[in-house]
mmCIF file of N, CA and C in Angstrom:
data_model
loop_
_atom_site.group_PDB
_atom_site.id
_atom_site.type_symbol
_atom_site.label_atom_id
_atom_site.label_comp_id
_atom_site.label_asym_id
_atom_site.label_seq_id
_atom_site.Cartn_x
_atom_site.Cartn_y
_atom_site.Cartn_z
ATOM 1 N N MET A 1 0.826 -1.198 0.000
ATOM 2 C CA MET A 1 0.000 0.000 0.000
ATOM 3 C C MET A 1 0.868 1.259 0.000
ATOM 4 N N ALA A 2 1.943 1.238 0.764
ATOM 5 C CA ALA A 2 2.839 2.394 0.830
ATOM 6 C C ALA A 2 3.456 2.682 -0.529
ATOM 7 N N ALA A 3 3.738 1.624 -1.298
ATOM 8 C CA ALA A 3 4.323 1.810 -2.632
ATOM 9 C C ALA A 3 3.332 2.494 -3.568
ATOM 10 N N ILE A 4 2.068 2.142 -3.460
ATOM 11 C CA ILE A 4 1.030 2.758 -4.294
ATOM 12 C C ILE A 4 0.884 4.235 -3.946
ATOM 13 N N ILE A 5 0.886 4.540 -2.664
ATOM 14 C CA ILE A 5 0.773 5.940 -2.229
ATOM 15 C C ILE A 5 1.978 6.742 -2.694
ATOM 16 N N GLN A 6 3.159 6.148 -2.606
ATOM 17 C CA GLN A 6 4.376 6.838 -3.048
ATOM 18 C C GLN A 6 4.331 7.089 -4.556
ATOM 19 N N LEU A 7 3.895 6.101 -5.325
ATOM 20 C CA LEU A 7 3.763 6.266 -6.775
ATOM 21 C C LEU A 7 2.746 7.357 -7.097
ATOM 22 N N TYR A 8 1.633 7.329 -6.379
ATOM 23 C CA TYR A 8 0.587 8.343 -6.569
ATOM 24 C C TYR A 8 1.139 9.746 -6.312
ATOM 25 N N ARG A 9 1.912 9.906 -5.264
ATOM 26 C CA ARG A 9 2.496 11.213 -4.931
ATOM 27 C C ARG A 9 3.491 11.666 -5.995
ATOM 28 N N LYS A 10 4.256 10.749 -6.558
ATOM 29 C CA LYS A 10 5.196 11.098 -7.631
ATOM 30 C C LYS A 10 4.444 11.571 -8.876
ATOM 31 N N ILE A 11 3.367 10.874 -9.181
ATOM 32 C CA ILE A 11 2.546 11.273 -10.335
ATOM 33 C C ILE A 11 1.950 12.659 -10.105
ATOM 34 N N LEU A 12 1.436 12.898 -8.902
ATOM 35 C CA LEU A 12 0.894 14.222 -8.580
ATOM 36 C C LEU A 12 1.958 15.302 -8.701
ATOM 37 N N CYS A 13 3.161 15.014 -8.261
ATOM 38 C CA CYS A 13 4.260 15.972 -8.351
ATOM 39 C C CYS A 13 4.553 16.314 -9.812
ATOM 40 N N LEU A 14 4.580 15.303 -10.665
ATOM 41 C CA LEU A 14 4.805 15.543 -12.092
ATOM 42 C C LEU A 14 3.681 16.383 -12.697
ATOM 43 N N LEU A 15 2.456 16.052 -12.336
ATOM 44 C CA LEU A 15 1.317 16.817 -12.848
ATOM 45 C C LEU A 15 1.360 18.261 -12.362
ATOM 46 N N ASN A 16 1.708 18.465 -11.106
ATOM 47 C CA ASN A 16 1.808 19.823 -10.565
ATOM 48 C C ASN A 16 2.899 20.625 -11.262
ATOM 49 N N CYS A 17 3.983 19.964 -11.643
ATOM 50 C CA CYS A 17 5.057 20.659 -12.366
ATOM 51 C C CYS A 17 4.582 21.139 -13.737
ATOM 52 N N GLY A 18 3.651 20.412 -14.337
ATOM 53 C CA GLY A 18 3.142 20.791 -15.651
ATOM 54 C C GLY A 18 2.017 21.804 -15.616
ATOM 55 N N ALA A 19 1.479 22.092 -14.441
ATOM 56 C CA ALA A 19 0.325 22.993 -14.332
ATOM 57 C C ALA A 19 0.591 24.387 -14.898
ATOM 58 N N PRO A 20 1.740 25.025 -14.610
ATOM 59 C CA PRO A 20 1.967 26.360 -15.178
ATOM 60 C C PRO A 20 1.984 26.362 -16.708
ATOM 61 N N ILE A 21 2.520 25.298 -17.290
ATOM 62 C CA ILE A 21 2.546 25.207 -18.750
ATOM 63 C C ILE A 21 1.130 25.014 -19.279
ATOM 64 N N ALA A 22 0.349 24.180 -18.608
ATOM 65 C CA ALA A 22 -1.042 23.976 -19.017
ATOM 66 C C ALA A 22 -1.839 25.272 -18.906
ATOM 67 N N ASP A 23 -1.626 26.026 -17.830
ATOM 68 C CA ASP A 23 -2.305 27.321 -17.674
ATOM 69 C C ASP A 23 -1.965 28.252 -18.834
ATOM 70 N N LEU A 24 -0.686 28.308 -19.179
ATOM 71 C CA LEU A 24 -0.248 29.161 -20.287
ATOM 72 C C LEU A 24 -0.859 28.698 -21.604
ATOM 73 N N LEU A 25 -0.868 27.400 -21.852
ATOM 74 C CA LEU A 25 -1.438 26.884 -23.097
ATOM 75 C C LEU A 25 -2.924 27.206 -23.220
ATOM 76 N N VAL A 26 -3.653 27.113 -22.126
ATOM 77 C CA VAL A 26 -5.082 27.469 -22.147
ATOM 78 C C VAL A 26 -5.241 28.940 -22.512
ATOM 79 N N ARG A 27 -4.440 29.801 -21.880
ATOM 80 C CA ARG A 27 -4.523 31.236 -22.172
ATOM 81 C C ARG A 27 -4.157 31.523 -23.625
ATOM 82 N N LEU A 28 -3.119 30.869 -24.137
ATOM 83 C CA LEU A 28 -2.708 31.074 -25.533
ATOM 84 C C LEU A 28 -3.789 30.613 -26.499
ATOM 85 N N TRP A 29 -4.409 29.477 -26.207
ATOM 86 C CA TRP A 29 -5.438 28.936 -27.090
ATOM 87 C C TRP A 29 -6.642 29.880 -27.159
ATOM 88 N N ILE A 30 -7.103 30.315 -26.001
ATOM 89 C CA ILE A 30 -8.260 31.216 -25.961
ATOM 90 C C ILE A 30 -7.918 32.541 -26.641
ATOM 91 N N ALA A 31 -6.752 33.080 -26.335
ATOM 92 C CA ALA A 31 -6.337 34.358 -26.921
ATOM 93 C C ALA A 31 -6.308 34.262 -28.440
ATOM 94 N N ASN A 32 -5.818 33.167 -28.967
ATOM 95 C CA ASN A 32 -5.730 32.980 -30.410
ATOM 96 C C ASN A 32 -7.104 33.048 -31.077
ATOM 97 N N VAL A 33 -8.091 32.423 -30.459
ATOM 98 C CA VAL A 33 -9.454 32.421 -31.012
ATOM 99 C C VAL A 33 -9.978 33.850 -31.149
ATOM 100 N N PHE A 34 -9.887 34.616 -30.077
ATOM 101 C CA PHE A 34 -10.434 35.973 -30.097
ATOM 102 C C PHE A 34 -9.575 36.913 -30.941
ATOM 103 N N TRP A 35 -8.257 36.745 -30.901
ATOM 104 C CA TRP A 35 -7.347 37.586 -31.688
ATOM 105 C C TRP A 35 -7.650 37.454 -33.181
ATOM 106 N N LYS A 36 -7.790 36.220 -33.661
ATOM 107 C CA LYS A 36 -8.086 35.995 -35.082
ATOM 108 C C LYS A 36 -9.421 36.625 -35.469
ATOM 109 N N SER A 37 -10.392 36.530 -34.595
ATOM 110 C CA SER A 37 -11.691 37.136 -34.865
ATOM 111 C C SER A 37 -11.574 38.654 -34.959
ATOM 112 N N GLY A 38 -10.791 39.253 -34.068
ATOM 113 C CA GLY A 38 -10.576 40.697 -34.114
ATOM 114 C C GLY A 38 -9.876 41.129 -35.384
ATOM 115 N N LEU A 39 -8.870 40.367 -35.809
ATOM 116 C CA LEU A 39 -8.165 40.689 -37.058
ATOM 117 C C LEU A 39 -9.098 40.590 -38.257
ATOM 118 N N THR A 40 -9.991 39.608 -38.235
ATOM 119 C CA THR A 40 -10.971 39.466 -39.313
ATOM 120 C C THR A 40 -11.902 40.672 -39.352
ATOM 121 N N LYS A 41 -12.316 41.136 -38.179
ATOM 122 C CA LYS A 41 -13.200 42.305 -38.132
ATOM 123 C C LYS A 41 -12.512 43.544 -38.698
ATOM 124 N N ILE A 42 -11.248 43.736 -38.385
ATOM 125 C CA ILE A 42 -10.518 44.905 -38.890
ATOM 126 C C ILE A 42 -10.266 44.793 -40.389
ATOM 127 N N ALA A 43 -9.905 43.602 -40.852
ATOM 128 C CA ALA A 43 -9.587 43.404 -42.269
ATOM 129 C C ALA A 43 -10.805 43.636 -43.157
ATOM 130 N N ASN A 44 -11.980 43.391 -42.618
ATOM 131 C CA ASN A 44 -13.226 43.544 -43.382
ATOM 132 C C ASN A 44 -14.170 44.473 -42.629
ATOM 133 N N ILE A 45 -13.730 45.695 -42.389
ATOM 134 C CA ILE A 45 -14.497 46.608 -41.533
ATOM 135 C C ILE A 45 -15.891 46.900 -42.095
ATOM 136 N N ASP A 46 -16.010 46.998 -43.434
ATOM 137 C CA ASP A 46 -17.334 47.248 -44.019
ATOM 138 C C ASP A 46 -18.281 46.075 -43.749
ATOM 139 N N THR A 47 -17.769 44.876 -43.906
ATOM 140 C CA THR A 47 -18.571 43.687 -43.613
ATOM 141 C C THR A 47 -18.922 43.634 -42.134
ATOM 142 N N THR A 48 -17.963 43.980 -41.297
ATOM 143 C CA THR A 48 -18.203 43.996 -39.851
ATOM 144 C C THR A 48 -19.341 44.951 -39.518
ATOM 145 N N MET A 49 -19.292 46.152 -40.074
ATOM 146 C CA MET A 49 -20.352 47.136 -39.808
ATOM 147 C C MET A 49 -21.700 46.638 -40.318
ATOM 148 N N TYR A 50 -21.695 46.031 -41.503
ATOM 149 C CA TYR A 50 -22.931 45.484 -42.056
ATOM 150 C C TYR A 50 -23.517 44.422 -41.114
ATOM 151 N N LEU A 51 -22.666 43.511 -40.662
ATOM 152 C CA LEU A 51 -23.140 42.442 -39.773
ATOM 153 C C LEU A 51 -23.693 42.997 -38.469
ATOM 154 N N PHE A 52 -23.014 43.990 -37.908
ATOM 155 C CA PHE A 52 -23.499 44.559 -36.650
ATOM 156 C C PHE A 52 -24.792 45.349 -36.855
ATOM 157 N N GLU A 53 -24.972 45.897 -38.052
ATOM 158 C CA GLU A 53 -26.195 46.656 -38.306
ATOM 159 C C GLU A 53 -27.383 45.748 -38.622
ATOM 160 N N TYR A 54 -27.155 44.694 -39.419
ATOM 161 C CA TYR A 54 -28.279 43.915 -39.931
ATOM 162 C C TYR A 54 -28.386 42.480 -39.403
ATOM 163 N N GLU A 55 -27.313 41.885 -38.951
ATOM 164 C CA GLU A 55 -27.345 40.484 -38.528
ATOM 165 C C GLU A 55 -27.379 40.316 -37.012
ATOM 166 N N TYR A 56 -26.485 41.009 -36.335
ATOM 167 C CA TYR A 56 -26.367 40.846 -34.888
ATOM 168 C C TYR A 56 -27.368 41.768 -34.201
ATOM 169 N N ALA A 57 -28.063 41.239 -33.243
ATOM 170 C CA ALA A 57 -29.069 42.016 -32.521
ATOM 171 C C ALA A 57 -28.492 42.468 -31.182
ATOM 172 N N VAL A 58 -27.446 43.281 -31.233
ATOM 173 C CA VAL A 58 -26.819 43.761 -30.001
ATOM 174 C C VAL A 58 -27.764 44.767 -29.348
ATOM 175 N N PRO A 59 -28.152 44.515 -28.094
ATOM 176 C CA PRO A 59 -29.110 45.415 -27.445
ATOM 177 C C PRO A 59 -28.464 46.715 -26.964
ATOM 178 N N ILE A 60 -29.249 47.732 -26.849
ATOM 179 C CA ILE A 60 -28.962 49.019 -26.205
ATOM 180 C C ILE A 60 -28.021 49.924 -26.999
ATOM 181 N N VAL A 61 -26.819 49.468 -27.318
ATOM 182 C CA VAL A 61 -25.823 50.359 -27.931
ATOM 183 C C VAL A 61 -25.985 50.411 -29.448
ATOM 184 N N PRO A 62 -25.640 51.552 -30.066
ATOM 185 C CA PRO A 62 -25.678 51.646 -31.530
ATOM 186 C C PRO A 62 -24.729 50.619 -32.158
ATOM 187 N N PHE A 63 -25.068 50.171 -33.356
ATOM 188 C CA PHE A 63 -24.298 49.096 -33.974
ATOM 189 C C PHE A 63 -22.837 49.473 -34.197
ATOM 190 N N GLU A 64 -22.555 50.748 -34.527
ATOM 191 C CA GLU A 64 -21.158 51.161 -34.741
ATOM 192 C C GLU A 64 -20.349 51.013 -33.457
ATOM 193 N N LEU A 65 -20.930 51.471 -32.350
ATOM 194 C CA LEU A 65 -20.250 51.363 -31.062
ATOM 195 C C LEU A 65 -20.044 49.897 -30.691
ATOM 196 N N ALA A 66 -21.066 49.081 -30.920
ATOM 197 C CA ALA A 66 -20.952 47.648 -30.627
ATOM 198 C C ALA A 66 -19.832 47.012 -31.445
ATOM 199 N N ALA A 67 -19.723 47.397 -32.710
ATOM 200 C CA ALA A 67 -18.667 46.840 -33.571
ATOM 201 C C ALA A 67 -17.291 47.230 -33.064
ATOM 202 N N TYR A 68 -17.112 48.496 -32.719
ATOM 203 C CA TYR A 68 -15.804 48.937 -32.231
ATOM 204 C C TYR A 68 -15.488 48.358 -30.849
ATOM 205 N N MET A 69 -16.502 48.180 -30.035
ATOM 206 C CA MET A 69 -16.286 47.531 -28.733
ATOM 207 C C MET A 69 -15.845 46.078 -28.925
ATOM 208 N N ALA A 70 -16.450 45.406 -29.895
ATOM 209 C CA ALA A 70 -16.076 44.019 -30.181
ATOM 210 C C ALA A 70 -14.639 43.943 -30.689
ATOM 211 N N ILE A 71 -14.277 44.855 -31.577
ATOM 212 C CA ILE A 71 -12.902 44.884 -32.088
ATOM 213 C C ILE A 71 -11.924 45.127 -30.946
ATOM 214 N N PHE A 72 -12.236 46.080 -30.087
ATOM 215 C CA PHE A 72 -11.382 46.365 -28.931
ATOM 216 C C PHE A 72 -11.229 45.116 -28.062
ATOM 217 N N ALA A 73 -12.361 44.497 -27.732
ATOM 218 C CA ALA A 73 -12.335 43.317 -26.859
ATOM 219 C C ALA A 73 -11.508 42.199 -27.472
ATOM 220 N N GLU A 74 -11.645 42.007 -28.781
ATOM 221 C CA GLU A 74 -10.974 40.883 -29.423
ATOM 222 C C GLU A 74 -9.505 41.149 -29.733
ATOM 223 N N LEU A 75 -9.071 42.385 -29.640
ATOM 224 C CA LEU A 75 -7.660 42.681 -29.888
ATOM 225 C C LEU A 75 -6.883 43.047 -28.623
ATOM 226 N N VAL A 76 -7.548 43.576 -27.618
ATOM 227 C CA VAL A 76 -6.851 43.965 -26.387
ATOM 228 C C VAL A 76 -6.866 42.831 -25.359
ATOM 229 N N PHE A 77 -8.017 42.241 -25.125
ATOM 230 C CA PHE A 77 -8.110 41.202 -24.100
ATOM 231 C C PHE A 77 -7.230 39.979 -24.386
ATOM 232 N N PRO A 78 -7.102 39.537 -25.639
ATOM 233 C CA PRO A 78 -6.184 38.420 -25.888
ATOM 234 C C PRO A 78 -4.731 38.731 -25.512
ATOM 235 N N VAL A 79 -4.308 39.962 -25.736
ATOM 236 C CA VAL A 79 -2.942 40.348 -25.357
ATOM 237 C C VAL A 79 -2.780 40.246 -23.845
ATOM 238 N N LEU A 80 -3.776 40.734 -23.110
ATOM 239 C CA LEU A 80 -3.727 40.639 -21.650
ATOM 240 C C LEU A 80 -3.709 39.181 -21.187
ATOM 241 N N LEU A 81 -4.482 38.334 -21.869
ATOM 242 C CA LEU A 81 -4.483 36.911 -21.510
ATOM 243 C C LEU A 81 -3.116 36.281 -21.741
ATOM 244 N N VAL A 82 -2.507 36.565 -22.881
ATOM 245 C CA VAL A 82 -1.187 36.001 -23.176
ATOM 246 C C VAL A 82 -0.173 36.447 -22.135
ATOM 247 N N LEU A 83 -0.213 37.722 -21.787
ATOM 248 C CA LEU A 83 0.715 38.240 -20.786
ATOM 249 C C LEU A 83 0.386 37.740 -19.380
ATOM 250 N N GLY A 84 -0.839 37.312 -19.193
ATOM 251 C CA GLY A 84 -1.267 36.913 -17.853
ATOM 252 C C GLY A 84 -1.409 38.124 -16.954
ATOM 253 N N LEU A 85 -1.945 39.200 -17.499
ATOM 254 C CA LEU A 85 -2.109 40.458 -16.771
ATOM 255 C C LEU A 85 -3.599 40.743 -16.596
ATOM 256 N N ALA A 86 -4.012 40.954 -15.353
ATOM 257 C CA ALA A 86 -5.438 41.143 -15.043
ATOM 258 C C ALA A 86 -6.242 39.971 -15.614
ATOM 259 N N THR A 87 -5.711 38.797 -15.426
ATOM 260 C CA THR A 87 -6.223 37.602 -16.098
ATOM 261 C C THR A 87 -7.662 37.275 -15.732
ATOM 262 N N ARG A 88 -7.984 37.321 -14.458
ATOM 263 C CA ARG A 88 -9.349 36.955 -14.054
ATOM 264 C C ARG A 88 -10.371 37.954 -14.590
ATOM 265 N N ALA A 89 -10.058 39.233 -14.505
ATOM 266 C CA ALA A 89 -10.965 40.255 -15.035
ATOM 267 C C ALA A 89 -11.097 40.119 -16.547
ATOM 268 N N THR A 90 -9.983 39.862 -17.213
ATOM 269 C CA THR A 90 -9.992 39.709 -18.667
ATOM 270 C C THR A 90 -10.804 38.487 -19.081
ATOM 271 N N ALA A 91 -10.587 37.365 -18.400
ATOM 272 C CA ALA A 91 -11.349 36.152 -18.712
ATOM 273 C C ALA A 91 -12.841 36.371 -18.450
ATOM 274 N N GLY A 92 -13.161 37.084 -17.378
ATOM 275 C CA GLY A 92 -14.561 37.396 -17.089
ATOM 276 C C GLY A 92 -15.183 38.268 -18.161
ATOM 277 N N ALA A 93 -14.443 39.271 -18.605
ATOM 278 C CA ALA A 93 -14.944 40.156 -19.664
ATOM 279 C C ALA A 93 -15.158 39.378 -20.961
ATOM 280 N N LEU A 94 -14.208 38.519 -21.317
ATOM 281 C CA LEU A 94 -14.361 37.723 -22.536
ATOM 282 C C LEU A 94 -15.488 36.700 -22.401
ATOM 283 N N PHE A 95 -15.701 36.184 -21.196
ATOM 284 C CA PHE A 95 -16.810 35.256 -20.969
ATOM 285 C C PHE A 95 -18.140 35.961 -21.248
ATOM 286 N N ILE A 96 -18.294 37.164 -20.716
ATOM 287 C CA ILE A 96 -19.518 37.946 -20.947
ATOM 288 C C ILE A 96 -19.641 38.311 -22.422
ATOM 289 N N PHE A 97 -18.531 38.731 -23.030
ATOM 290 C CA PHE A 97 -18.507 39.064 -24.457
ATOM 291 C C PHE A 97 -18.950 37.856 -25.287
ATOM 292 N N ASN A 98 -18.435 36.693 -24.963
ATOM 293 C CA ASN A 98 -18.780 35.460 -25.660
ATOM 294 C C ASN A 98 -20.270 35.147 -25.500
ATOM 295 N N ALA A 99 -20.789 35.303 -24.295
ATOM 296 C CA ALA A 99 -22.216 35.057 -24.053
ATOM 297 C C ALA A 99 -23.073 36.043 -24.841
ATOM 298 N N MET A 100 -22.656 37.309 -24.875
ATOM 299 C CA MET A 100 -23.399 38.319 -25.643
ATOM 300 C C MET A 100 -23.396 37.989 -27.133
ATOM 301 N N ALA A 101 -22.292 37.439 -27.619
ATOM 302 C CA ALA A 101 -22.223 37.063 -29.032
ATOM 303 C C ALA A 101 -23.272 36.004 -29.360
ATOM 304 N N VAL A 102 -23.444 35.054 -28.473
ATOM 305 C CA VAL A 102 -24.440 34.002 -28.693
ATOM 306 C C VAL A 102 -25.849 34.578 -28.614
ATOM 307 N N ILE A 103 -26.085 35.426 -27.628
ATOM 308 C CA ILE A 103 -27.412 36.014 -27.438
ATOM 309 C C ILE A 103 -27.787 36.936 -28.595
ATOM 310 N N SER A 104 -26.825 37.701 -29.096
ATOM 311 C CA SER A 104 -27.133 38.712 -30.109
ATOM 312 C C SER A 104 -27.155 38.160 -31.530
ATOM 313 N N TYR A 105 -26.827 36.904 -31.697
ATOM 314 C CA TYR A 105 -26.849 36.310 -33.038
ATOM 315 C C TYR A 105 -27.811 35.127 -33.026
ATOM 316 N N PRO A 106 -29.113 35.415 -33.181
ATOM 317 C CA PRO A 106 -30.131 34.379 -33.005
ATOM 318 C C PRO A 106 -30.078 33.254 -34.037
ATOM 319 N N THR A 107 -29.449 33.475 -35.187
ATOM 320 C CA THR A 107 -29.405 32.434 -36.212
ATOM 321 C C THR A 107 -28.101 31.640 -36.176
ATOM 322 N N LEU A 108 -27.394 31.700 -35.062
ATOM 323 C CA LEU A 108 -26.154 30.940 -34.912
ATOM 324 C C LEU A 108 -26.457 29.448 -35.038
ATOM 325 N N ASN A 109 -25.708 28.766 -35.895
ATOM 326 C CA ASN A 109 -25.971 27.344 -36.132
ATOM 327 C C ASN A 109 -25.459 26.490 -34.971
ATOM 328 N N PRO A 110 -25.872 25.224 -34.910
ATOM 329 C CA PRO A 110 -25.476 24.360 -33.786
ATOM 330 C C PRO A 110 -23.957 24.224 -33.605
ATOM 331 N N VAL A 111 -23.210 24.178 -34.693
ATOM 332 C CA VAL A 111 -21.751 24.082 -34.582
ATOM 333 C C VAL A 111 -21.195 25.352 -33.939
ATOM 334 N N GLY A 112 -21.721 26.498 -34.334
ATOM 335 C CA GLY A 112 -21.293 27.763 -33.740
ATOM 336 C C GLY A 112 -21.614 27.832 -32.256
ATOM 337 N N ILE A 113 -22.761 27.313 -31.887
ATOM 338 C CA ILE A 113 -23.136 27.298 -30.469
ATOM 339 C C ILE A 113 -22.158 26.431 -29.676
ATOM 340 N N ILE A 114 -21.817 25.271 -30.227
ATOM 341 C CA ILE A 114 -20.856 24.391 -29.547
ATOM 342 C C ILE A 114 -19.502 25.080 -29.416
ATOM 343 N N GLN A 115 -19.057 25.774 -30.470
ATOM 344 C CA GLN A 115 -17.782 26.496 -30.390
ATOM 345 C C GLN A 115 -17.812 27.519 -29.259
ATOM 346 N N HIS A 116 -18.870 28.287 -29.190
ATOM 347 C CA HIS A 116 -18.985 29.296 -28.134
ATOM 348 C C HIS A 116 -19.043 28.649 -26.746
ATOM 349 N N GLN A 117 -19.685 27.497 -26.649
ATOM 350 C CA GLN A 117 -19.713 26.788 -25.368
ATOM 351 C C GLN A 117 -18.308 26.351 -24.960
ATOM 352 N N VAL A 118 -17.546 25.827 -25.907
ATOM 353 C CA VAL A 118 -16.167 25.410 -25.611
ATOM 354 C C VAL A 118 -15.344 26.612 -25.170
ATOM 355 N N TRP A 119 -15.469 27.724 -25.893
ATOM 356 C CA TRP A 119 -14.710 28.927 -25.521
ATOM 357 C C TRP A 119 -15.112 29.392 -24.123
ATOM 358 N N GLY A 120 -16.408 29.354 -23.840
ATOM 359 C CA GLY A 120 -16.878 29.760 -22.516
ATOM 360 C C GLY A 120 -16.315 28.876 -21.417
ATOM 361 N N ILE A 121 -16.320 27.580 -21.646
ATOM 362 C CA ILE A 121 -15.768 26.654 -20.650
ATOM 363 C C ILE A 121 -14.269 26.884 -20.481
ATOM 364 N N MET A 122 -13.563 27.088 -21.578
ATOM 365 C CA MET A 122 -12.119 27.339 -21.492
ATOM 366 C C MET A 122 -11.833 28.645 -20.750
ATOM 367 N N LEU A 123 -12.696 29.639 -20.911
ATOM 368 C CA LEU A 123 -12.511 30.909 -20.197
ATOM 369 C C LEU A 123 -12.736 30.759 -18.694
ATOM 370 N N LEU A 124 -13.505 29.765 -18.301
ATOM 371 C CA LEU A 124 -13.728 29.539 -16.870
ATOM 372 C C LEU A 124 -12.444 29.118 -16.155
ATOM 373 N N ILE A 125 -11.519 28.501 -16.885
ATOM 374 C CA ILE A 125 -10.269 28.046 -16.253
ATOM 375 C C ILE A 125 -9.473 29.234 -15.724
ATOM 376 N N PRO A 126 -9.094 30.213 -16.556
ATOM 377 C CA PRO A 126 -8.368 31.357 -15.982
ATOM 378 C C PRO A 126 -9.244 32.227 -15.082
ATOM 379 N N LEU A 127 -10.557 32.246 -15.330
ATOM 380 C CA LEU A 127 -11.436 33.045 -14.487
ATOM 381 C C LEU A 127 -11.408 32.544 -13.041
ATOM 382 N N PHE A 128 -11.528 31.244 -12.844
ATOM 383 C CA PHE A 128 -11.582 30.690 -11.492
ATOM 384 C C PHE A 128 -10.220 30.260 -10.950
ATOM 385 N N HIS A 129 -9.309 29.901 -11.832
ATOM 386 C CA HIS A 129 -8.004 29.386 -11.408
ATOM 387 C C HIS A 129 -6.928 30.464 -11.402
ATOM 388 N N GLY A 130 -7.104 31.502 -12.199
ATOM 389 C CA GLY A 130 -6.066 32.520 -12.330
ATOM 390 C C GLY A 130 -5.122 32.174 -13.462
ATOM 391 N N ALA A 131 -4.100 32.989 -13.627
ATOM 392 C CA ALA A 131 -3.191 32.848 -14.764
ATOM 393 C C ALA A 131 -2.157 31.753 -14.571
ATOM 394 N N GLY A 132 -1.821 31.435 -13.345
ATOM 395 C CA GLY A 132 -0.769 30.459 -13.100
ATOM 396 C C GLY A 132 0.583 31.131 -12.937
ATOM 397 N N ALA A 133 1.607 30.318 -12.795
ATOM 398 C CA ALA A 133 2.946 30.815 -12.458
ATOM 399 C C ALA A 133 3.655 31.518 -13.613
ATOM 400 N N ILE A 134 3.274 31.206 -14.846
ATOM 401 C CA ILE A 134 3.912 31.851 -15.997
ATOM 402 C C ILE A 134 3.026 33.020 -16.424
ATOM 403 N N SER A 135 3.092 34.099 -15.658
ATOM 404 C CA SER A 135 2.226 35.246 -15.930
ATOM 405 C C SER A 135 2.733 36.488 -15.215
ATOM 406 N N LEU A 136 2.316 37.634 -15.723
ATOM 407 C CA LEU A 136 2.633 38.888 -15.041
ATOM 408 C C LEU A 136 1.868 38.999 -13.726
ATOM 409 N N ASP A 137 0.674 38.451 -13.673
ATOM 410 C CA ASP A 137 -0.076 38.444 -12.408
ATOM 411 C C ASP A 137 0.743 37.768 -11.308
ATOM 412 N N HIS A 138 1.319 36.628 -11.622
ATOM 413 C CA HIS A 138 2.132 35.889 -10.645
ATOM 414 C C HIS A 138 3.359 36.710 -10.245
ATOM 415 N N PHE A 139 4.021 37.295 -11.240
ATOM 416 C CA PHE A 139 5.205 38.114 -10.965
ATOM 417 C C PHE A 139 4.852 39.295 -10.061
ATOM 418 N N ILE A 140 3.765 39.976 -10.377
ATOM 419 C CA ILE A 140 3.343 41.138 -9.582
ATOM 420 C C ILE A 140 3.007 40.713 -8.152
ATOM 421 N N ASN A 141 2.295 39.604 -8.010
ATOM 422 C CA ASN A 141 1.946 39.121 -6.664
ATOM 423 C C ASN A 141 3.176 38.724 -5.858
ATOM 424 N N LYS A 142 4.187 38.190 -6.518
ATOM 425 C CA LYS A 142 5.431 37.833 -5.819
ATOM 426 C C LYS A 142 6.253 39.077 -5.487
ATOM 427 N N ARG A 143 6.274 40.019 -6.414
ATOM 428 C CA ARG A 143 7.086 41.236 -6.245
ATOM 429 C C ARG A 143 6.478 42.182 -5.219
ATOM 430 N N PHE A 144 5.151 42.247 -5.199
ATOM 431 C CA PHE A 144 4.441 43.153 -4.288
ATOM 432 C C PHE A 144 3.462 42.354 -3.434
ATOM 433 N N PRO A 145 3.972 41.615 -2.457
ATOM 434 C CA PRO A 145 3.074 40.795 -1.628
ATOM 435 C C PRO A 145 2.111 41.662 -0.819
ATOM 436 N N LYS A 146 1.048 41.058 -0.393
ATOM 437 C CA LYS A 146 0.000 41.774 0.356
ATOM 438 C C LYS A 146 0.491 42.270 1.679
#
């Protein structure tokens, strides 16, 4: 029994050593999704404006403002995620942004809904877990302890 417990502890130690890399990979993966979307919006700004005016049912704000807010979110927040800076707030903002995208696009097909669900679940990792050891958040917390 002691040998099994010792083996289990060694496996846990190895897994714990890989956690910072896994945290970084999750942040990079999520950032890539939103970054590419932001670049697409900028590259086709006329199409973006058309979609926000006629396709997406973004509530309250004018479609132009909604389009520019989306571009901002998709180009700034991914950078913060990669850096691991203000990670929980950034992941929370992108989670809400992602949910709004689903709500405001009523004709989203089932594959698109699944994609947004995956992105939402992936955003929950940095939202609840934080950025991990390979991040500016970690560096700042170590450099300026409470």
